Structures are given as C-alpha cells and as structure tokens.
mmCIF file with all atom_site columns, C-alpha atoms in Angstrom:
data_model
loop_
_atom_site.group_PDB
_atom_site.id
_atom_site.type_symbol
_atom_site.label_atom_id
_atom_site.label_alt_id
_atom_site.label_comp_id
_atom_site.label_asym_id
_atom_site.label_entity_id
_atom_site.label_seq_id
_atom_site.pdbx_PDB_ins_code
_atom_site.Cartn_x
_atom_site.Cartn_y
_atom_site.Cartn_z
_atom_site.occupancy
_atom_site.B_iso_or_equiv
_atom_site.pdbx_formal_charge
_atom_site.auth_seq_id
_atom_site.auth_comp_id
_atom_site.auth_asym_id
_atom_site.auth_atom_id
_atom_site.pdbx_PDB_model_num
ATOM 1   C CA . MET A 1 1   ? -17.024 25.152  -1.814  1.00 58.00 ? 1   MET A CA 1
ATOM 2   C CA . GLY A 1 2   ? -14.827 28.900  -1.864  1.00 61.00 ? 2   GLY A CA 1
ATOM 3   C CA . PRO A 1 3   ? -11.877 29.865  1.085   1.00 59.00 ? 3   PRO A CA 1
ATOM 4   C CA . ALA A 1 4   ? -15.595 31.750  2.779   1.00 63.00 ? 4   ALA A CA 1
ATOM 5   C CA . ALA A 1 5   ? -17.241 28.599  2.886   1.00 69.00 ? 5   ALA A CA 1
ATOM 6   C CA . VAL A 1 6   ? -14.658 26.161  3.972   1.00 70.00 ? 6   VAL A CA 1
ATOM 7   C CA . ALA A 1 7   ? -13.572 29.116  6.886   1.00 75.00 ? 7   ALA A CA 1
ATOM 8   C CA . LYS A 1 8   ? -17.518 28.575  8.116   1.00 90.00 ? 8   LYS A CA 1
ATOM 9   C CA . VAL A 1 9   ? -17.300 24.932  8.636   1.00 93.00 ? 9   VAL A CA 1
ATOM 10  C CA . PRO A 1 10  ? -16.639 24.344  12.152  1.00 95.00 ? 10  PRO A CA 1
ATOM 11  C CA . ARG A 1 11  ? -12.891 23.123  13.653  1.00 95.00 ? 11  ARG A CA 1
ATOM 12  C CA . ARG A 1 12  ? -14.534 20.531  14.987  1.00 97.00 ? 12  ARG A CA 1
ATOM 13  C CA . TYR A 1 13  ? -16.543 19.301  11.985  1.00 96.00 ? 13  TYR A CA 1
ATOM 14  C CA . LYS A 1 14  ? -14.003 19.141  10.234  1.00 95.00 ? 14  LYS A CA 1
ATOM 15  C CA . VAL A 1 15  ? -11.707 16.777  12.359  1.00 97.00 ? 15  VAL A CA 1
ATOM 16  C CA . ALA A 1 16  ? -14.602 14.495  12.844  1.00 97.00 ? 16  ALA A CA 1
ATOM 17  C CA . VAL A 1 17  ? -14.474 14.625  9.396   1.00 96.00 ? 17  VAL A CA 1
ATOM 18  C CA . TRP A 1 18  ? -10.877 13.494  9.374   1.00 96.00 ? 18  TRP A CA 1
ATOM 19  C CA . ARG A 1 19  ? -10.482 11.495  12.301  1.00 97.00 ? 19  ARG A CA 1
ATOM 20  C CA . SER A 1 20  ? -14.120 9.243   10.502  1.00 97.00 ? 20  SER A CA 1
ATOM 21  C CA . MET A 1 21  ? -11.608 8.727   7.060   1.00 96.00 ? 21  MET A CA 1
ATOM 22  C CA . MET A 1 22  ? -8.899  7.474   9.235   1.00 97.00 ? 22  MET A CA 1
ATOM 23  C CA . GLU A 1 23  ? -11.161 5.288   11.278  1.00 97.00 ? 23  GLU A CA 1
ATOM 24  C CA . VAL A 1 24  ? -12.367 3.743   8.278   1.00 97.00 ? 24  VAL A CA 1
ATOM 25  C CA . HIS A 1 25  ? -8.554  3.547   7.234   1.00 96.00 ? 25  HIS A CA 1
ATOM 26  C CA . ALA A 1 26  ? -8.071  1.722   9.855   1.00 97.00 ? 26  ALA A CA 1
ATOM 27  C CA . ALA A 1 27  ? -10.943 -0.962  9.344   1.00 97.00 ? 27  ALA A CA 1
ATOM 28  C CA . VAL A 1 28  ? -10.050 -1.698  5.926   1.00 97.00 ? 28  VAL A CA 1
ATOM 29  C CA . LEU A 1 29  ? -5.930  -2.524  6.721   1.00 96.00 ? 29  LEU A CA 1
ATOM 30  C CA . HIS A 1 30  ? -7.002  -3.596  9.885   1.00 97.00 ? 30  HIS A CA 1
ATOM 31  C CA . GLU A 1 31  ? -9.949  -6.108  6.557   1.00 97.00 ? 31  GLU A CA 1
ATOM 32  C CA . ILE A 1 32  ? -6.774  -6.670  4.160   1.00 97.00 ? 32  ILE A CA 1
ATOM 33  C CA . GLU A 1 33  ? -4.379  -7.700  6.743   1.00 97.00 ? 33  GLU A CA 1
ATOM 34  C CA . VAL A 1 34  ? -6.342  -10.490 8.379   1.00 98.00 ? 34  VAL A CA 1
ATOM 35  C CA . ASP A 1 35  ? -6.718  -11.564 4.710   1.00 98.00 ? 35  ASP A CA 1
ATOM 36  C CA . LEU A 1 36  ? -3.662  -12.183 3.980   1.00 98.00 ? 36  LEU A CA 1
ATOM 37  C CA . ALA A 1 37  ? -2.265  -13.306 7.128   1.00 98.00 ? 37  ALA A CA 1
ATOM 38  C CA . ASN A 1 38  ? -4.887  -15.903 6.900   1.00 98.00 ? 38  ASN A CA 1
ATOM 39  C CA . LYS A 1 39  ? -4.407  -16.590 2.918   1.00 98.00 ? 39  LYS A CA 1
ATOM 40  C CA . HIS A 1 40  ? -0.841  -16.158 2.180   1.00 98.00 ? 40  HIS A CA 1
ATOM 41  C CA . GLY A 1 41  ? 0.881   -15.629 6.093   1.00 97.00 ? 41  GLY A CA 1
ATOM 42  C CA . LEU A 1 42  ? 1.342   -12.065 4.780   1.00 97.00 ? 42  LEU A CA 1
ATOM 43  C CA . SER A 1 43  ? 2.236   -9.128  6.722   1.00 96.00 ? 43  SER A CA 1
ATOM 44  C CA . LEU A 1 44  ? 0.966   -6.094  5.781   1.00 96.00 ? 44  LEU A CA 1
ATOM 45  C CA . ASN A 1 45  ? 4.820   -4.680  5.411   1.00 96.00 ? 45  ASN A CA 1
ATOM 46  C CA . GLU A 1 46  ? 5.403   -7.759  3.459   1.00 97.00 ? 46  GLU A CA 1
ATOM 47  C CA . PHE A 1 47  ? 2.613   -7.485  0.998   1.00 97.00 ? 47  PHE A CA 1
ATOM 48  C CA . ASP A 1 48  ? 3.965   -3.835  0.547   1.00 96.00 ? 48  ASP A CA 1
ATOM 49  C CA . ALA A 1 49  ? 7.145   -5.079  -0.084  1.00 97.00 ? 49  ALA A CA 1
ATOM 50  C CA . LEU A 1 50  ? 6.179   -7.410  -3.002  1.00 97.00 ? 50  LEU A CA 1
ATOM 51  C CA . ILE A 1 51  ? 3.748   -5.434  -4.724  1.00 97.00 ? 51  ILE A CA 1
ATOM 52  C CA . ASN A 1 52  ? 6.625   -2.653  -5.084  1.00 96.00 ? 52  ASN A CA 1
ATOM 53  C CA . ILE A 1 53  ? 9.145   -4.857  -6.930  1.00 97.00 ? 53  ILE A CA 1
ATOM 54  C CA . PRO A 1 54  ? 8.055   -5.528  -10.730 1.00 94.00 ? 54  PRO A CA 1
ATOM 55  C CA . ALA A 1 55  ? 8.564   -7.750  -12.843 1.00 89.00 ? 55  ALA A CA 1
ATOM 56  C CA . ALA A 1 56  ? 11.959  -6.584  -14.017 1.00 90.00 ? 56  ALA A CA 1
ATOM 57  C CA . GLY A 1 57  ? 13.691  -6.420  -10.374 1.00 92.00 ? 57  GLY A CA 1
ATOM 58  C CA . VAL A 1 58  ? 14.458  -2.919  -8.252  1.00 94.00 ? 58  VAL A CA 1
ATOM 59  C CA . ARG A 1 59  ? 17.263  -1.831  -6.541  1.00 92.00 ? 59  ARG A CA 1
ATOM 60  C CA . PHE A 1 60  ? 16.907  -2.012  -2.624  1.00 91.00 ? 60  PHE A CA 1
ATOM 61  C CA . ARG A 1 61  ? 17.541  1.446   -2.451  1.00 91.00 ? 61  ARG A CA 1
ATOM 62  C CA . GLU A 1 62  ? 14.712  2.187   -4.902  1.00 94.00 ? 62  GLU A CA 1
ATOM 63  C CA . LEU A 1 63  ? 12.426  0.108   -3.178  1.00 95.00 ? 63  LEU A CA 1
ATOM 64  C CA . THR A 1 64  ? 12.773  2.186   0.240   1.00 93.00 ? 64  THR A CA 1
ATOM 65  C CA . ASP A 1 65  ? 11.348  4.757   -1.220  1.00 93.00 ? 65  ASP A CA 1
ATOM 66  C CA . ARG A 1 66  ? 8.071   3.347   -2.434  1.00 93.00 ? 66  ARG A CA 1
ATOM 67  C CA . VAL A 1 67  ? 7.462   1.347   1.024   1.00 94.00 ? 67  VAL A CA 1
ATOM 68  C CA . ILE A 1 68  ? 7.069   3.216   4.759   1.00 88.00 ? 68  ILE A CA 1
ATOM 69  C CA . LEU A 1 69  ? 9.346   1.348   6.386   1.00 91.00 ? 69  LEU A CA 1
ATOM 70  C CA . SER A 1 70  ? 12.839  2.670   7.273   1.00 91.00 ? 70  SER A CA 1
ATOM 71  C CA . GLN A 1 71  ? 15.896  1.213   5.726   1.00 91.00 ? 71  GLN A CA 1
ATOM 72  C CA . SER A 1 72  ? 16.951  -1.579  8.349   1.00 94.00 ? 72  SER A CA 1
ATOM 73  C CA . ALA A 1 73  ? 13.383  -2.152  8.923   1.00 95.00 ? 73  ALA A CA 1
ATOM 74  C CA . LEU A 1 74  ? 13.200  -2.963  5.378   1.00 94.00 ? 74  LEU A CA 1
ATOM 75  C CA . SER A 1 75  ? 16.356  -4.838  5.356   1.00 93.00 ? 75  SER A CA 1
ATOM 76  C CA . ARG A 1 76  ? 15.293  -7.861  7.884   1.00 96.00 ? 76  ARG A CA 1
ATOM 77  C CA . LEU A 1 77  ? 11.483  -7.739  5.682   1.00 97.00 ? 77  LEU A CA 1
ATOM 78  C CA . VAL A 1 78  ? 13.977  -9.065  2.903   1.00 96.00 ? 78  VAL A CA 1
ATOM 79  C CA . ASP A 1 79  ? 15.918  -11.393 4.800   1.00 96.00 ? 79  ASP A CA 1
ATOM 80  C CA . ARG A 1 80  ? 12.803  -12.738 5.633   1.00 97.00 ? 80  ARG A CA 1
ATOM 81  C CA . LEU A 1 81  ? 11.021  -12.872 2.279   1.00 97.00 ? 81  LEU A CA 1
ATOM 82  C CA . GLU A 1 82  ? 14.447  -13.796 0.538   1.00 97.00 ? 82  GLU A CA 1
ATOM 83  C CA . ALA A 1 83  ? 14.979  -17.001 3.382   1.00 97.00 ? 83  ALA A CA 1
ATOM 84  C CA . ARG A 1 84  ? 10.852  -18.150 2.219   1.00 97.00 ? 84  ARG A CA 1
ATOM 85  C CA . GLY A 1 85  ? 11.791  -18.297 -1.285  1.00 97.00 ? 85  GLY A CA 1
ATOM 86  C CA . PHE A 1 86  ? 9.814   -14.885 -2.452  1.00 98.00 ? 86  PHE A CA 1
ATOM 87  C CA . VAL A 1 87  ? 12.557  -12.570 -3.419  1.00 97.00 ? 87  VAL A CA 1
ATOM 88  C CA . VAL A 1 88  ? 16.271  -13.247 -4.116  1.00 96.00 ? 88  VAL A CA 1
ATOM 89  C CA . ARG A 1 89  ? 19.035  -10.117 -3.310  1.00 93.00 ? 89  ARG A CA 1
ATOM 90  C CA . LEU A 1 90  ? 21.716  -9.414  -7.170  1.00 90.00 ? 90  LEU A CA 1
ATOM 91  C CA . GLY A 1 91  ? 25.167  -7.154  -7.755  1.00 79.00 ? 91  GLY A CA 1
ATOM 92  C CA . ALA A 1 92  ? 23.209  -4.754  -9.525  1.00 66.00 ? 92  ALA A CA 1
ATOM 93  C CA . GLU A 1 93  ? 24.943  -3.950  -12.912 1.00 71.00 ? 93  GLU A CA 1
ATOM 94  C CA . GLY A 1 94  ? 27.517  -0.958  -13.336 1.00 68.00 ? 94  GLY A CA 1
ATOM 95  C CA . ASP A 1 95  ? 27.674  -0.571  -9.301  1.00 67.00 ? 95  ASP A CA 1
ATOM 96  C CA . SER A 1 96  ? 28.674  -3.096  -7.051  1.00 62.00 ? 96  SER A CA 1
ATOM 97  C CA . ARG A 1 97  ? 27.923  -1.336  -3.711  1.00 74.00 ? 97  ARG A CA 1
ATOM 98  C CA . ALA A 1 98  ? 24.626  -1.599  -5.297  1.00 80.00 ? 98  ALA A CA 1
ATOM 99  C CA . VAL A 1 99  ? 21.584  -4.416  -4.399  1.00 88.00 ? 99  VAL A CA 1
ATOM 100 C CA . GLU A 1 100 ? 18.931  -5.705  -6.706  1.00 92.00 ? 100 GLU A CA 1
ATOM 101 C CA . LEU A 1 101 ? 15.620  -7.502  -5.032  1.00 95.00 ? 101 LEU A CA 1
ATOM 102 C CA . GLU A 1 102 ? 14.204  -9.269  -7.506  1.00 96.00 ? 102 GLU A CA 1
ATOM 103 C CA . LEU A 1 103 ? 10.951  -12.121 -7.267  1.00 97.00 ? 103 LEU A CA 1
ATOM 104 C CA . THR A 1 104 ? 11.439  -15.612 -7.776  1.00 97.00 ? 104 THR A CA 1
ATOM 105 C CA . ASP A 1 105 ? 8.657   -17.590 -9.000  1.00 97.00 ? 105 ASP A CA 1
ATOM 106 C CA . GLU A 1 106 ? 7.088   -18.373 -6.216  1.00 97.00 ? 106 GLU A CA 1
ATOM 107 C CA . GLY A 1 107 ? 7.457   -14.189 -5.680  1.00 97.00 ? 107 GLY A CA 1
ATOM 108 C CA . LYS A 1 108 ? 5.221   -13.802 -8.354  1.00 97.00 ? 108 LYS A CA 1
ATOM 109 C CA . LYS A 1 109 ? 2.774   -16.203 -7.605  1.00 97.00 ? 109 LYS A CA 1
ATOM 110 C CA . LEU A 1 110 ? 2.314   -14.587 -4.278  1.00 98.00 ? 110 LEU A CA 1
ATOM 111 C CA . VAL A 1 111 ? 2.818   -11.287 -5.221  1.00 97.00 ? 111 VAL A CA 1
ATOM 112 C CA . ARG A 1 112 ? -0.828  -12.075 -8.645  1.00 97.00 ? 112 ARG A CA 1
ATOM 113 C CA . SER A 1 113 ? -2.912  -14.096 -5.454  1.00 98.00 ? 113 SER A CA 1
ATOM 114 C CA . SER A 1 114 ? -2.057  -11.610 -2.262  1.00 98.00 ? 114 SER A CA 1
ATOM 115 C CA . ALA A 1 115 ? -2.941  -8.562  -4.981  1.00 98.00 ? 115 ALA A CA 1
ATOM 116 C CA . ARG A 1 116 ? -6.362  -10.167 -5.750  1.00 98.00 ? 116 ARG A CA 1
ATOM 117 C CA . THR A 1 117 ? -6.797  -10.776 -1.746  1.00 98.00 ? 117 THR A CA 1
ATOM 118 C CA . ASN A 1 118 ? -5.650  -7.316  -1.104  1.00 98.00 ? 118 ASN A CA 1
ATOM 119 C CA . ALA A 1 119 ? -8.254  -6.098  -4.068  1.00 98.00 ? 119 ALA A CA 1
ATOM 120 C CA . ALA A 1 120 ? -11.136 -8.319  -2.347  1.00 98.00 ? 120 ALA A CA 1
ATOM 121 C CA . ALA A 1 121 ? -10.545 -6.569  0.620   1.00 98.00 ? 121 ALA A CA 1
ATOM 122 C CA . VAL A 1 122 ? -10.794 -3.121  -0.398  1.00 97.00 ? 122 VAL A CA 1
ATOM 123 C CA . GLU A 1 123 ? -14.114 -3.951  -2.238  1.00 98.00 ? 123 GLU A CA 1
ATOM 124 C CA . ARG A 1 124 ? -15.898 -6.000  0.843   1.00 97.00 ? 124 ARG A CA 1
ATOM 125 C CA . ALA A 1 125 ? -14.366 -3.296  3.312   1.00 96.00 ? 125 ALA A CA 1
ATOM 126 C CA . PHE A 1 126 ? -14.910 -0.845  1.097   1.00 97.00 ? 126 PHE A CA 1
ATOM 127 C CA . ALA A 1 127 ? -15.547 0.287   -2.648  1.00 97.00 ? 127 ALA A CA 1
ATOM 128 C CA . ASP A 1 128 ? -18.574 -1.888  -2.463  1.00 98.00 ? 128 ASP A CA 1
ATOM 129 C CA . ARG A 1 129 ? -20.433 0.278   0.017   1.00 97.00 ? 129 ARG A CA 1
ATOM 130 C CA . LEU A 1 130 ? -20.813 3.252   -1.930  1.00 97.00 ? 130 LEU A CA 1
ATOM 131 C CA . SER A 1 131 ? -21.769 4.173   -4.999  1.00 98.00 ? 131 SER A CA 1
ATOM 132 C CA . GLY A 1 132 ? -20.175 5.117   -8.723  1.00 97.00 ? 132 GLY A CA 1
ATOM 133 C CA . ALA A 1 133 ? -20.676 8.828   -8.273  1.00 98.00 ? 133 ALA A CA 1
ATOM 134 C CA . GLU A 1 134 ? -20.058 8.456   -4.415  1.00 98.00 ? 134 GLU A CA 1
ATOM 135 C CA . LEU A 1 135 ? -16.318 6.428   -5.220  1.00 97.00 ? 135 LEU A CA 1
ATOM 136 C CA . GLU A 1 136 ? -15.786 9.376   -8.247  1.00 97.00 ? 136 GLU A CA 1
ATOM 137 C CA . TYR A 1 137 ? -15.928 11.862  -6.206  1.00 97.00 ? 137 TYR A CA 1
ATOM 138 C CA . LEU A 1 138 ? -13.754 10.650  -3.235  1.00 96.00 ? 138 LEU A CA 1
ATOM 139 C CA . TYR A 1 139 ? -11.562 10.203  -6.573  1.00 96.00 ? 139 TYR A CA 1
ATOM 140 C CA . GLU A 1 140 ? -11.391 13.760  -7.263  1.00 96.00 ? 140 GLU A CA 1
ATOM 141 C CA . VAL A 1 141 ? -11.087 14.873  -3.859  1.00 96.00 ? 141 VAL A CA 1
ATOM 142 C CA . PHE A 1 142 ? -8.171  12.595  -3.087  1.00 95.00 ? 142 PHE A CA 1
ATOM 143 C CA . SER A 1 143 ? -6.905  13.446  -6.702  1.00 96.00 ? 143 SER A CA 1
ATOM 144 C CA . ARG A 1 144 ? -7.221  17.014  -6.098  1.00 96.00 ? 144 ARG A CA 1
ATOM 145 C CA . LEU A 1 145 ? -5.174  16.530  -2.125  1.00 95.00 ? 145 LEU A CA 1
ATOM 146 C CA . LEU A 1 146 ? -2.378  14.691  -3.533  1.00 93.00 ? 146 LEU A CA 1
ATOM 147 C CA . GLY A 1 147 ? -1.946  17.106  -7.056  1.00 95.00 ? 147 GLY A CA 1
ATOM 148 C CA . GLY A 1 148 ? -2.349  15.123  -9.731  1.00 94.00 ? 148 GLY A CA 1
ATOM 149 C CA . PRO A 1 149 ? -5.029  11.823  -10.663 1.00 93.00 ? 149 PRO A CA 1
ATOM 150 C CA . VAL A 1 150 ? -4.725  9.011   -8.668  1.00 88.00 ? 150 VAL A CA 1
ATOM 151 C CA . GLU A 1 151 ? -3.278  6.494   -10.559 1.00 87.00 ? 151 GLU A CA 1
ATOM 152 C CA . ILE A 1 152 ? -5.696  3.907   -11.518 1.00 84.00 ? 152 ILE A CA 1
#
C-alpha cells in the first residue's frame, strides 16, 4: 500500500486499528501476569528483569537499559529478587562503582520455568488464534515498524 492509499484510509479506522492492537496487548499481558503470579509468584516486572539477566550476569546499568523501569524502581525490584534468593549483587571487575547482577541457581531454574509459562500464555492468548500466514504477516509488519528484523 503506497502513501496515497494510506492517506485514503480514514483517520478513525487507523486509530481503531491502533486501539485494537493495544487491547490485544493488554489482554495477552493480563494472561501472562495471572499465570506468572499463580505459578511462580512473580510480577510482570520481576519476570522482565529476571529474563533480561544473561547466564553470565549483567551490569546493573545495562539491565536498566533492557527493562522498562526507572533506575530506582529497578533497584527496589532487584532488592526483592535478591531477598528471595533469585539474584546476587557482585562488584564489577575493574570498576569499583559498578554492580553486576547474576542469577543464582534457584534464579536460573525460575527463569527457565517462568519462560515456559510466558510462552504458553502467549501461544494460548495470541499466537494459537492466528494462522501461520497471519503470524508471518505480523512478523513482517512489526519488523518494518521496528526498522529491522524482529529477534526470534
């Protein structure tokens, strides 16, 4: 669809499509949130932080770039995860001011099981309701909107 064809689409239609996407997003997130809380005792933000800590660890500053939380909110969240035994804070090698986060063995187990729960919820609430062709189309659309291929 070229620019002229897009211009002919009524604004309210464009906004309705956007709104529908947001509603689907909220519904799927709700499914994920309920499953993570019931099966693992995790909030979405806790899951987001844990899933973004690589096995080799990550500097706290780098984690703030990976999650959608302020530095102070992430610090409080990491405090809770540390108190529950899922992460440890370590001094970063070569920089006495930096803090590195690593998953504990318990944290690694939790990441593996909660990632499966997340994937199952995404499939149930979203992907399994679409055909393969529809998923491929959405992949192409989102890759274009994001300026490059969506990471798989």
